[in-house]
mmCIF file of C-alpha atoms and ligand atoms in Angstrom:
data_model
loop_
_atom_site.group_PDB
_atom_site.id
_atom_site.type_symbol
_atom_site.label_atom_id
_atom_site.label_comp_id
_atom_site.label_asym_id
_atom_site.label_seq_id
_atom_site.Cartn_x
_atom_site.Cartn_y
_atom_site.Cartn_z
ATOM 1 C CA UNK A 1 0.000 0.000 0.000
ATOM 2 C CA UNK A 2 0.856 3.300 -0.262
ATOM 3 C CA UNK A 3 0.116 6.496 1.540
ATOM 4 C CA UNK A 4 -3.484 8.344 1.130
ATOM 5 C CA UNK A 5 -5.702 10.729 3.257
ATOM 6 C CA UNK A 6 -8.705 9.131 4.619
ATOM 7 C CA UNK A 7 -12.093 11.137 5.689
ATOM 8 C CA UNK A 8 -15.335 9.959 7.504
ATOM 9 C CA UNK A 9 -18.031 12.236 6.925
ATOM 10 C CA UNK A 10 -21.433 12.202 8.394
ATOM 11 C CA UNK A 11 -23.344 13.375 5.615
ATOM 12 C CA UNK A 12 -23.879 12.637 2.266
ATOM 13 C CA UNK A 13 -23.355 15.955 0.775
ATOM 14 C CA UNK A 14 -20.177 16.295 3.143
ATOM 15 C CA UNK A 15 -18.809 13.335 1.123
ATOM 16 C CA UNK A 16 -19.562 14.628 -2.215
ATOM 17 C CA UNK A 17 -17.918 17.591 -1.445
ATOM 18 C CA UNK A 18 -14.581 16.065 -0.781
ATOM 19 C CA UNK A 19 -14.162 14.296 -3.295
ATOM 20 C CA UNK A 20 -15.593 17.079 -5.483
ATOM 21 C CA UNK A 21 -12.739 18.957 -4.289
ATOM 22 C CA UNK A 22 -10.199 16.901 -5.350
ATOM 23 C CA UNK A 23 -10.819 14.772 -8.147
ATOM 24 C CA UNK A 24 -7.733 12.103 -7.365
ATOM 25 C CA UNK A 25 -10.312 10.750 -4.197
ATOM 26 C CA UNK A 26 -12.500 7.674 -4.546
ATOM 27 C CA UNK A 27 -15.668 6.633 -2.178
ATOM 28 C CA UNK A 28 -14.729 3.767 -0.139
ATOM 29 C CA UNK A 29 -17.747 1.465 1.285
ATOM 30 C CA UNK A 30 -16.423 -1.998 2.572
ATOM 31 C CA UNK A 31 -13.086 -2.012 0.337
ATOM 32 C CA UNK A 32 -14.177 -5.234 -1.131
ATOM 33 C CA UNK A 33 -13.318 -4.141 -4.507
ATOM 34 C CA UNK A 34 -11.155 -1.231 -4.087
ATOM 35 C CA UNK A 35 -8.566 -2.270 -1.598
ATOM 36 C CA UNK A 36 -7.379 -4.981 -3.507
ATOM 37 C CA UNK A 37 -7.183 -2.544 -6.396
ATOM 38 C CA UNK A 38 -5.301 -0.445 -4.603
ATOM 39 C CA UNK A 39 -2.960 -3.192 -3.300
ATOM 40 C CA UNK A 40 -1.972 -4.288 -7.263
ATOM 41 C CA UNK A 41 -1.630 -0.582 -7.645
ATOM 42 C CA UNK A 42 -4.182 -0.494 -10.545
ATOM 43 C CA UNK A 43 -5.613 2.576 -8.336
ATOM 44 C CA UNK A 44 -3.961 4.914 -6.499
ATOM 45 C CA UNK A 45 -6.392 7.409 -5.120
ATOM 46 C CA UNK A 46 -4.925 10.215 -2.995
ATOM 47 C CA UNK A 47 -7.809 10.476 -0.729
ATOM 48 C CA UNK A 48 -10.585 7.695 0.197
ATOM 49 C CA UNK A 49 -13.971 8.945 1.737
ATOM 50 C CA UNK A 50 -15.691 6.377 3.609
ATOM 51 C CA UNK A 51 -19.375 6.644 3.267
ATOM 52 C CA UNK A 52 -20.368 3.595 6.122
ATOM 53 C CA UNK A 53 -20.970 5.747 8.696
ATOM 54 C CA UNK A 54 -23.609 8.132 6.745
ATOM 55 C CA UNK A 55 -26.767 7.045 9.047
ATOM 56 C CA UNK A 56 -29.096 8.512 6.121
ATOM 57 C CA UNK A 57 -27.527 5.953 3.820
ATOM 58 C CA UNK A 58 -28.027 2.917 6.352
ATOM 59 C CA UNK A 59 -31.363 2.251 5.991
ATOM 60 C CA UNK A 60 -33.898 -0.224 4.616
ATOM 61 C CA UNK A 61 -37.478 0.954 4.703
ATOM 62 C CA UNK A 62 -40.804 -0.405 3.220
ATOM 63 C CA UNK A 63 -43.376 2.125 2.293
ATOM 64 C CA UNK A 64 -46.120 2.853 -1.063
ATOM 65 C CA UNK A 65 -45.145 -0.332 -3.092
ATOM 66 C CA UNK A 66 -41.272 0.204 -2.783
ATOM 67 C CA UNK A 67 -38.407 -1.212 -0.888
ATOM 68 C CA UNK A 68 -35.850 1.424 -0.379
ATOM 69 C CA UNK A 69 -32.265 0.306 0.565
ATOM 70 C CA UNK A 70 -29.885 2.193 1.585
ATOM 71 C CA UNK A 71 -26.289 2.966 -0.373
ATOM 72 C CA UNK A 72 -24.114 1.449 2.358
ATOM 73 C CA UNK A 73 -26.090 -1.040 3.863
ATOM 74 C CA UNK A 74 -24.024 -4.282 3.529
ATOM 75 C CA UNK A 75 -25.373 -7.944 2.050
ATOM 76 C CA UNK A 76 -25.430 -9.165 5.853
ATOM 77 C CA UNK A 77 -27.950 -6.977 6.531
ATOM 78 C CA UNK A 78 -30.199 -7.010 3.073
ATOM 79 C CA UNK A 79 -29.900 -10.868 3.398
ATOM 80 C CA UNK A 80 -31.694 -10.873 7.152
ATOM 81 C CA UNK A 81 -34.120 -7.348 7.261
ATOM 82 C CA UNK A 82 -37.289 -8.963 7.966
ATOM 83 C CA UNK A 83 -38.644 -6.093 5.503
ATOM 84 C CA UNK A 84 -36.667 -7.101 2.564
ATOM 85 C CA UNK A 85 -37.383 -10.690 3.452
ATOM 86 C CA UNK A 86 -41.010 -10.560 3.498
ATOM 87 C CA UNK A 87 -41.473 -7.659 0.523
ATOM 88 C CA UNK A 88 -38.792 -9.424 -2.022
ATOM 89 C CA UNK A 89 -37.657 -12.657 -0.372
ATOM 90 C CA UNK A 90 -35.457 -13.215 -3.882
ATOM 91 C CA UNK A 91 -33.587 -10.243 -3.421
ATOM 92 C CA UNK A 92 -32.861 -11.284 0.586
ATOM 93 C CA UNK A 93 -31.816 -14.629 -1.178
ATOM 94 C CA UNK A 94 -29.283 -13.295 -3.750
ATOM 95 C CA UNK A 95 -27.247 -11.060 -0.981
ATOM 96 C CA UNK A 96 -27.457 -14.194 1.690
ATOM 97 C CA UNK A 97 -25.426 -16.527 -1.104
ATOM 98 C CA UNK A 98 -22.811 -13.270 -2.338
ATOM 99 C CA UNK A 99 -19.354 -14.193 -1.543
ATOM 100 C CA UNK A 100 -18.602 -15.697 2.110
ATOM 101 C CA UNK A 101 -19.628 -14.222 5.510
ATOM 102 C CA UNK A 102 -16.780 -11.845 5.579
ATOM 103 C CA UNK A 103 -17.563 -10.557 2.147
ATOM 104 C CA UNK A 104 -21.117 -10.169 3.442
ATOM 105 C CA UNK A 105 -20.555 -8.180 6.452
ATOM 106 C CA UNK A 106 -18.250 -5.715 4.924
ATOM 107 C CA UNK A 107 -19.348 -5.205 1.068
ATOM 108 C CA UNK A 108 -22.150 -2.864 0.225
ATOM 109 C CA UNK A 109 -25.123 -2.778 -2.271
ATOM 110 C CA UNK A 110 -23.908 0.794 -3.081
ATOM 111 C CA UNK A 111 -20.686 -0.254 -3.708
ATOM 112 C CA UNK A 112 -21.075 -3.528 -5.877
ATOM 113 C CA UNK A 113 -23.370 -1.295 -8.210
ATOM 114 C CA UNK A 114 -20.849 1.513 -8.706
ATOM 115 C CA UNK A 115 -17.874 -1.070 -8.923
ATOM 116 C CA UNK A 116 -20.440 -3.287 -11.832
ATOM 117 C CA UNK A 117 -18.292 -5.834 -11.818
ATOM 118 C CA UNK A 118 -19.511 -8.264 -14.913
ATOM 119 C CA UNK A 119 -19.704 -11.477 -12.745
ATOM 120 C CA UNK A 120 -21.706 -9.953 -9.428
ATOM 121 C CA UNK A 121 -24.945 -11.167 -8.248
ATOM 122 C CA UNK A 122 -26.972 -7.741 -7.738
ATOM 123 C CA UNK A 123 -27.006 -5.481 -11.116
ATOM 124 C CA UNK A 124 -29.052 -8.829 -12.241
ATOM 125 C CA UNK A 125 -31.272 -8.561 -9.621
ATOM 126 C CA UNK A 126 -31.352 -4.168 -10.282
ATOM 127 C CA UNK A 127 -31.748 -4.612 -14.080
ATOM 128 C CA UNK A 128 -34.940 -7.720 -13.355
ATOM 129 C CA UNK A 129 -36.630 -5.692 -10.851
ATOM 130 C CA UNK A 130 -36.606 -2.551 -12.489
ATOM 131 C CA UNK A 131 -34.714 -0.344 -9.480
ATOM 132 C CA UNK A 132 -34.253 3.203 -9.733
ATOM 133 C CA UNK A 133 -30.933 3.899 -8.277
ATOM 134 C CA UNK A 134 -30.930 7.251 -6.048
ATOM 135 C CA UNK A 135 -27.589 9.337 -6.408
ATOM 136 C CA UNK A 136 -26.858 12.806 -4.705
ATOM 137 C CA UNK A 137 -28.075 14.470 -7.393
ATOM 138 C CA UNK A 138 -30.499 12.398 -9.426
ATOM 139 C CA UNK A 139 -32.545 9.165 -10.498
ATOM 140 C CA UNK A 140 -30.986 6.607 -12.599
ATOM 141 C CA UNK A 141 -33.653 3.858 -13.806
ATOM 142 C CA UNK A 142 -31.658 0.091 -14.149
ATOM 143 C CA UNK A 143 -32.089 0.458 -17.923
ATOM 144 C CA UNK A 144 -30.023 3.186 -17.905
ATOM 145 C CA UNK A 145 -27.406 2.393 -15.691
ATOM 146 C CA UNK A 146 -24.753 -0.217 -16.456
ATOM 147 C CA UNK A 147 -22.939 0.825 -19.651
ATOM 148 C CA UNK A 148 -20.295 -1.745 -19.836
ATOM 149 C CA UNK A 149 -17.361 -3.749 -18.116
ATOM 150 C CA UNK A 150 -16.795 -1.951 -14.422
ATOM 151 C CA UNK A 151 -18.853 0.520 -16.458
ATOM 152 C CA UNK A 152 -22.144 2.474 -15.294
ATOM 153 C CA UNK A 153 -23.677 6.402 -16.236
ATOM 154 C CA UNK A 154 -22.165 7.781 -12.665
ATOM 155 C CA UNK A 155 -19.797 10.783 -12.486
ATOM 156 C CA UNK A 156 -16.957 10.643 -11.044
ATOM 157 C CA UNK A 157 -18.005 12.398 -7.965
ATOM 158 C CA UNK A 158 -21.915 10.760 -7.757
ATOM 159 C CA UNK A 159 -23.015 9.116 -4.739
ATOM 160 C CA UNK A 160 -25.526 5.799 -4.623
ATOM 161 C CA UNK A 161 -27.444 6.933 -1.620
ATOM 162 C CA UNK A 162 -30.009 4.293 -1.997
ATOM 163 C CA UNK A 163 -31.767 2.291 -4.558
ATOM 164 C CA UNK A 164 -35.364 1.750 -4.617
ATOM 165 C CA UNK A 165 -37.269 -1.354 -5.623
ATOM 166 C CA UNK A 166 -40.995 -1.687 -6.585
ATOM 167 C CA UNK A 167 -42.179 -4.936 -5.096
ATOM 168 C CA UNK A 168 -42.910 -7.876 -7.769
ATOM 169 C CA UNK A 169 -45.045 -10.902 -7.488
ATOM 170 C CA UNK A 170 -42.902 -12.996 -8.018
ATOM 171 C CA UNK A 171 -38.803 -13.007 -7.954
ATOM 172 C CA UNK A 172 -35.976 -15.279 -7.766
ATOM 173 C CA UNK A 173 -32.080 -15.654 -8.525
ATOM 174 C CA UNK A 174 -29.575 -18.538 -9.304
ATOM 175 C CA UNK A 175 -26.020 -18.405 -9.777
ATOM 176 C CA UNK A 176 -23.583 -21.559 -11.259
ATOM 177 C CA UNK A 177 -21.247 -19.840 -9.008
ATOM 178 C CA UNK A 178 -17.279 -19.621 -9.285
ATOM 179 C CA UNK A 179 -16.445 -22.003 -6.351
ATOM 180 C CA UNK A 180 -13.881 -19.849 -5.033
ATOM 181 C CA UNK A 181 -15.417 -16.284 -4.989
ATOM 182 C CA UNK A 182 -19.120 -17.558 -5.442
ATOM 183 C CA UNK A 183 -19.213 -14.285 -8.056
ATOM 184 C CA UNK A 184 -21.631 -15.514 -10.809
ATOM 185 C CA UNK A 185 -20.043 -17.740 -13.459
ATOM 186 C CA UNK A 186 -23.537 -17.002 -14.981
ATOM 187 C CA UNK A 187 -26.287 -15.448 -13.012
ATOM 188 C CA UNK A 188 -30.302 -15.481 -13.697
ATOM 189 C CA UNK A 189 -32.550 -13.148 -11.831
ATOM 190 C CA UNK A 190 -36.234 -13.389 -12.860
ATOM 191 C CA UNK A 191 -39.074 -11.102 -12.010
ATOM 192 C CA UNK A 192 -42.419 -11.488 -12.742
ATOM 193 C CA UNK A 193 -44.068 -7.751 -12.529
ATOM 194 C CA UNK A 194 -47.930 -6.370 -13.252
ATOM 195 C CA UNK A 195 -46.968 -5.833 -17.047
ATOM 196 C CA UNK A 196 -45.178 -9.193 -18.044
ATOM 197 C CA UNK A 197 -41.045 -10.894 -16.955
ATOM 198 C CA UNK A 198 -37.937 -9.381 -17.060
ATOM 199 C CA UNK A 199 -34.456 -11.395 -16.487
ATOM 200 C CA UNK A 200 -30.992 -9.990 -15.852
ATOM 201 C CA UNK A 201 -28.358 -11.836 -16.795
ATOM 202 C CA UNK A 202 -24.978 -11.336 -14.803
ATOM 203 C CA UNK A 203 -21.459 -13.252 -15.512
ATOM 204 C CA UNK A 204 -22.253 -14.411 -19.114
ATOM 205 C CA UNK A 205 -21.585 -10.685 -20.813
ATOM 206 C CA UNK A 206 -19.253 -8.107 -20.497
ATOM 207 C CA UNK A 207 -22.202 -6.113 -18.436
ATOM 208 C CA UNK A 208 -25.568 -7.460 -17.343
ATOM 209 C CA UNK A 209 -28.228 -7.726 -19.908
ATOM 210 C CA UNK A 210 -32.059 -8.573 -20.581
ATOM 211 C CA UNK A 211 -32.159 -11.794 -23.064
ATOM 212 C CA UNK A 212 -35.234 -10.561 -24.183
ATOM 213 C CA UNK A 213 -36.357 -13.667 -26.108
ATOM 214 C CA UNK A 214 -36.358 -15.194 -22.487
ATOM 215 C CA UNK A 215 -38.538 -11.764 -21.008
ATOM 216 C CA UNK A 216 -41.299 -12.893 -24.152
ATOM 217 C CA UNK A 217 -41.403 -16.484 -23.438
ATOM 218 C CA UNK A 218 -42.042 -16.549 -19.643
ATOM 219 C CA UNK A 219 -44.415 -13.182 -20.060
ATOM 220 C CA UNK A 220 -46.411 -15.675 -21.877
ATOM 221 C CA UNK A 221 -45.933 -18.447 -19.773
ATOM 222 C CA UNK A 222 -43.684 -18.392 -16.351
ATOM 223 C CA UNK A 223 -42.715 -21.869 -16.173
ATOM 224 C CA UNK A 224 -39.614 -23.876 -15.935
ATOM 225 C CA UNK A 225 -40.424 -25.098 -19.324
ATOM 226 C CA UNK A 226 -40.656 -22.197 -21.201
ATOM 227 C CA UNK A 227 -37.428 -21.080 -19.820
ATOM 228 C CA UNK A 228 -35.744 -24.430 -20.904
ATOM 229 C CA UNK A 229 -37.328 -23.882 -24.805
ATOM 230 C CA UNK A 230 -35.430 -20.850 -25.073
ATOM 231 C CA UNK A 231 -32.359 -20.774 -26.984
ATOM 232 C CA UNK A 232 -29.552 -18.057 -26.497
ATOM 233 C CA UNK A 233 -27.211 -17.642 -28.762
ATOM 234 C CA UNK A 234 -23.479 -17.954 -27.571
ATOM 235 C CA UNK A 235 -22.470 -14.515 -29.859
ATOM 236 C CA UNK A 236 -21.108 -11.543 -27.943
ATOM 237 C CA UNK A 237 -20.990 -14.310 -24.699
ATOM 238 C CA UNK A 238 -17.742 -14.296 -23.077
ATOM 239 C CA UNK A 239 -15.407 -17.088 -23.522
ATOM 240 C CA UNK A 240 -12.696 -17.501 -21.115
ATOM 241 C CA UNK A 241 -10.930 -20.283 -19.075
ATOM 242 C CA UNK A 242 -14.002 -20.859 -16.903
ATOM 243 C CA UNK A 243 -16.019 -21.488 -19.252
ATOM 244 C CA UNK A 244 -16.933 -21.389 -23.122
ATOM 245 C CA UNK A 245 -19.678 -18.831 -24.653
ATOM 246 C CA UNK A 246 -21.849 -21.848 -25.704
ATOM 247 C CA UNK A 247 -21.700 -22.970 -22.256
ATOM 248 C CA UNK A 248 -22.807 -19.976 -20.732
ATOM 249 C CA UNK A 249 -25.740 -19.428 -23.575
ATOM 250 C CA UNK A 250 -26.234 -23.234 -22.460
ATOM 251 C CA UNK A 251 -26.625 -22.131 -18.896
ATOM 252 C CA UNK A 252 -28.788 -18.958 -19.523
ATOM 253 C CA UNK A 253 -32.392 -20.686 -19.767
ATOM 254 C CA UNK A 254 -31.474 -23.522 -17.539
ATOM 255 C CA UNK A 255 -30.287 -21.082 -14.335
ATOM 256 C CA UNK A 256 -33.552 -18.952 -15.419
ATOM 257 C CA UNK A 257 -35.584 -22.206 -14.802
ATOM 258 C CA UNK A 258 -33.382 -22.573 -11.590
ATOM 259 C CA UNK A 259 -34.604 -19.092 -10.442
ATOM 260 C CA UNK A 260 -38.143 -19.465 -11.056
ATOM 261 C CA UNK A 261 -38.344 -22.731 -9.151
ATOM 262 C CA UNK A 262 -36.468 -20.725 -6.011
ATOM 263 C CA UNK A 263 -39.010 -17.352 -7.080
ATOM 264 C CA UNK A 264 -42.201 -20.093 -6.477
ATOM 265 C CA UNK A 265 -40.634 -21.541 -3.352
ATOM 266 C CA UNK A 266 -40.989 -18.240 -1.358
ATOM 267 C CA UNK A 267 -44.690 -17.492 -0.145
ATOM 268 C CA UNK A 268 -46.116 -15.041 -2.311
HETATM 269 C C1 FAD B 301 -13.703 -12.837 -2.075
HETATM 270 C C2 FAD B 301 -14.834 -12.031 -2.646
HETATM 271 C C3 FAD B 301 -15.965 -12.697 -3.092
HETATM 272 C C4 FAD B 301 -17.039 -11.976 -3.640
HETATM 273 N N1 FAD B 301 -18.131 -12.651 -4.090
HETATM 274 C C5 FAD B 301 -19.156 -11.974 -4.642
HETATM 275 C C6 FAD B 301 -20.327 -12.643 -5.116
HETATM 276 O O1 FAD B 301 -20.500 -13.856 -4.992
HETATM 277 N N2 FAD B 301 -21.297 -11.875 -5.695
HETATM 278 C C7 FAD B 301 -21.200 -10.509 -5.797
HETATM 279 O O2 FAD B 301 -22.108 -9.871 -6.316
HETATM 280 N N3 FAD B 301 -20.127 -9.848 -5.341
HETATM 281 C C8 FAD B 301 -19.114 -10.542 -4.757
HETATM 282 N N4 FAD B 301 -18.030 -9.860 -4.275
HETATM 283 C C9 FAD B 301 -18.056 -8.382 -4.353
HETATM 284 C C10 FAD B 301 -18.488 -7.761 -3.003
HETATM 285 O O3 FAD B 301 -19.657 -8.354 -2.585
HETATM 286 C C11 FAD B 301 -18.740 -6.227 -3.035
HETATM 287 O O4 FAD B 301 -20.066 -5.948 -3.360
HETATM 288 C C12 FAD B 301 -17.963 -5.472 -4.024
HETATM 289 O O5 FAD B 301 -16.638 -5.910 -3.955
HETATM 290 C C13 FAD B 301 -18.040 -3.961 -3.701
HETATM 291 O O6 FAD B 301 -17.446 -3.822 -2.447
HETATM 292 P P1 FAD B 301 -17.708 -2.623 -1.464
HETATM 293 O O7 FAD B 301 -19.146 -2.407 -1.281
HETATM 294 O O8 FAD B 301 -16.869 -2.891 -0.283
HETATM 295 O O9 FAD B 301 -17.168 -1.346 -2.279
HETATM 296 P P2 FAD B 301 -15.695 -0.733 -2.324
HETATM 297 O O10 FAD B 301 -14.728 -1.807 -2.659
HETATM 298 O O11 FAD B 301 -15.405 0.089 -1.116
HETATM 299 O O12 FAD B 301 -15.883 0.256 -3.562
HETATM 300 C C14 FAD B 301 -16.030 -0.257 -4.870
HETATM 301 C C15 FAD B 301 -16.175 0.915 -5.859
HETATM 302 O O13 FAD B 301 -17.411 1.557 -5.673
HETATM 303 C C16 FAD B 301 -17.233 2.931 -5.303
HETATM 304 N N5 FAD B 301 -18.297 3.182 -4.324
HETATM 305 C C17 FAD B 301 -18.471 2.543 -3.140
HETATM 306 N N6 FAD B 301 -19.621 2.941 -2.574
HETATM 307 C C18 FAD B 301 -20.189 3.841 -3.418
HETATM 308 C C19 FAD B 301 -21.414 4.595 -3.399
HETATM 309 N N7 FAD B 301 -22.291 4.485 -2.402
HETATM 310 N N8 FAD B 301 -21.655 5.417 -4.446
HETATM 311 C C20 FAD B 301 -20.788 5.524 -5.476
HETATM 312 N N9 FAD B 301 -19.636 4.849 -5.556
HETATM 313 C C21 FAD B 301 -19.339 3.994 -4.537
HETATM 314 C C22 FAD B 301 -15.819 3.037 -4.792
HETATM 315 O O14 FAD B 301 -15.286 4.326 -4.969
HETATM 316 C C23 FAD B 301 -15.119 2.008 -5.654
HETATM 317 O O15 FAD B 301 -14.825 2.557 -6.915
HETATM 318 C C24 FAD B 301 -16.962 -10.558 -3.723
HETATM 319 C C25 FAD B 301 -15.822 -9.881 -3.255
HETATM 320 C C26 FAD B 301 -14.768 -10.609 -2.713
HETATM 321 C C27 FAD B 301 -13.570 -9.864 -2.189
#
């Protein structure tokens, strides 16, 4: 490591305004992602401003048809809110299987969204349930958010404060996880809202995407079998020494089957 200034603020608009001021800082949350950056020295930020002690960012509440979670609440505490666990049981599911415990208790939902890396578990989840994700300064619908590899449509200075969920009828998530890091070799979040499915698709892509021939055939019928008659084509799929592109098109329809059996296991 090497040296950098560290800062604590209380507020959220405090810790916009450092790093604002000096455009070499980065937000730290749990340092999942960017300590070990740091430590390879493929970031060297001369500041970090830790945003896990901003009490307006670290909470979950359920009000009007929406789950709102705060930007630096961590998986540990998504996975086991009785709120979350009641109003979208899937989502409470996908952060209780991220990573180990330790990974739990210190990485945020804030954090893994900003970071986007290609293999994690919750920009499926954000993309299927249609979340709006709350900055500082404005509303970001899923659809608009994740622009490519470790890529989304924040500034360099923007701040997740929270991201809001409308509640779904039904919702599930399955992973063929990597079995050291459990991040998603492929991922499959379904979510079956008032106007018809939609699926995010995490590992399988260089950012998380909607196979929309998938979204048609379970808005028709939302069934393990009409997942498993969709074919996805293995073009654009990455292809790497986990595993082959056909393998993960393979996968696709099979972990979305996977997810809706978990989605029907949770009382609606
Ligand atoms: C061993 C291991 C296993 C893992 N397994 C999984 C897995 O199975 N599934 C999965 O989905 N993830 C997994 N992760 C990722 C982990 O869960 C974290 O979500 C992710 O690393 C982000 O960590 P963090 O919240 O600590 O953010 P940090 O590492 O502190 O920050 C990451 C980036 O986000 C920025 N940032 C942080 N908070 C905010 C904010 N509120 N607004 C704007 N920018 C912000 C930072 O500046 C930085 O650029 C794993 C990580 C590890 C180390």
């Amino acid at each position: 490591m090497y040296t950098f200034d560290y800062q604590r603020p209380d507020e959220a608009q405090a810790a916009v305004a450092a790093l604002s001021a000096n455009g070499d800082a980065k937000f730290l949350a749990g340092g999942q992602s960017l300590l070990p950056t740091m430590r390879l020295r493929l970031a060297q930020p001369s500041a970090l401003v830790d945003v896990t002690r901003i009490a307006s960012m670290k909470t979950i509440t359920l009000d009007g048809g929406k789950l709102t979670i705060g930007g630096a609440m961590c998986h540990a505490q998504v996975a086991s809110n009785a709120d979350v666990k009641r109003a979208l049981p899937g989502l409470a599911d996908l952060a209780s299987r991220i990573g180990d415990r330790q990974v739990r208790e210190r990485g945020t939902i804030g954090g893994s969204l900003a970071n986007d890396d290609p293999a994690a578990c919750y920009p499926a989840a954000v993309l299927a349930l249609n979340a709006t994700i709350v900055t500082d300064r404005r509303r970001i619908a899923a659809d608009d958010f994740f622009i490519g590899m470790y890529e989304t449509a924040l500034e360099p200075d923007e701040l997740i404060t929270a991201v809001e969920f409308p509640l779904t009828e039904r919702a599930g998530y399955e992973k063929f996880r990597n079995p050291a890091s459990h991040f998603a070799l492929v991922g499959v979040f379904v979510a079956k809202l008032a106007d018809g499915v939609r699926v995010g698709v995490t590992g399988a892509a260089p950012s998380v995407f909607r196979p929309k021939e998938l979204e048609a055939a379970l808005s028709k019928d939302f069934s393990v079998a009409s997942a498993r008659s969709v074919t996805i084509s293995a073009d654009d799929l990455n292809d790497d020494m986990h595993a082959s592109a056909e393998y993960r098109a393979h996968l696709i329809p099979v972990l979305a089957g996977r997810a809706i059996e978990r989605a029907m296991s949770f009382s609606a």
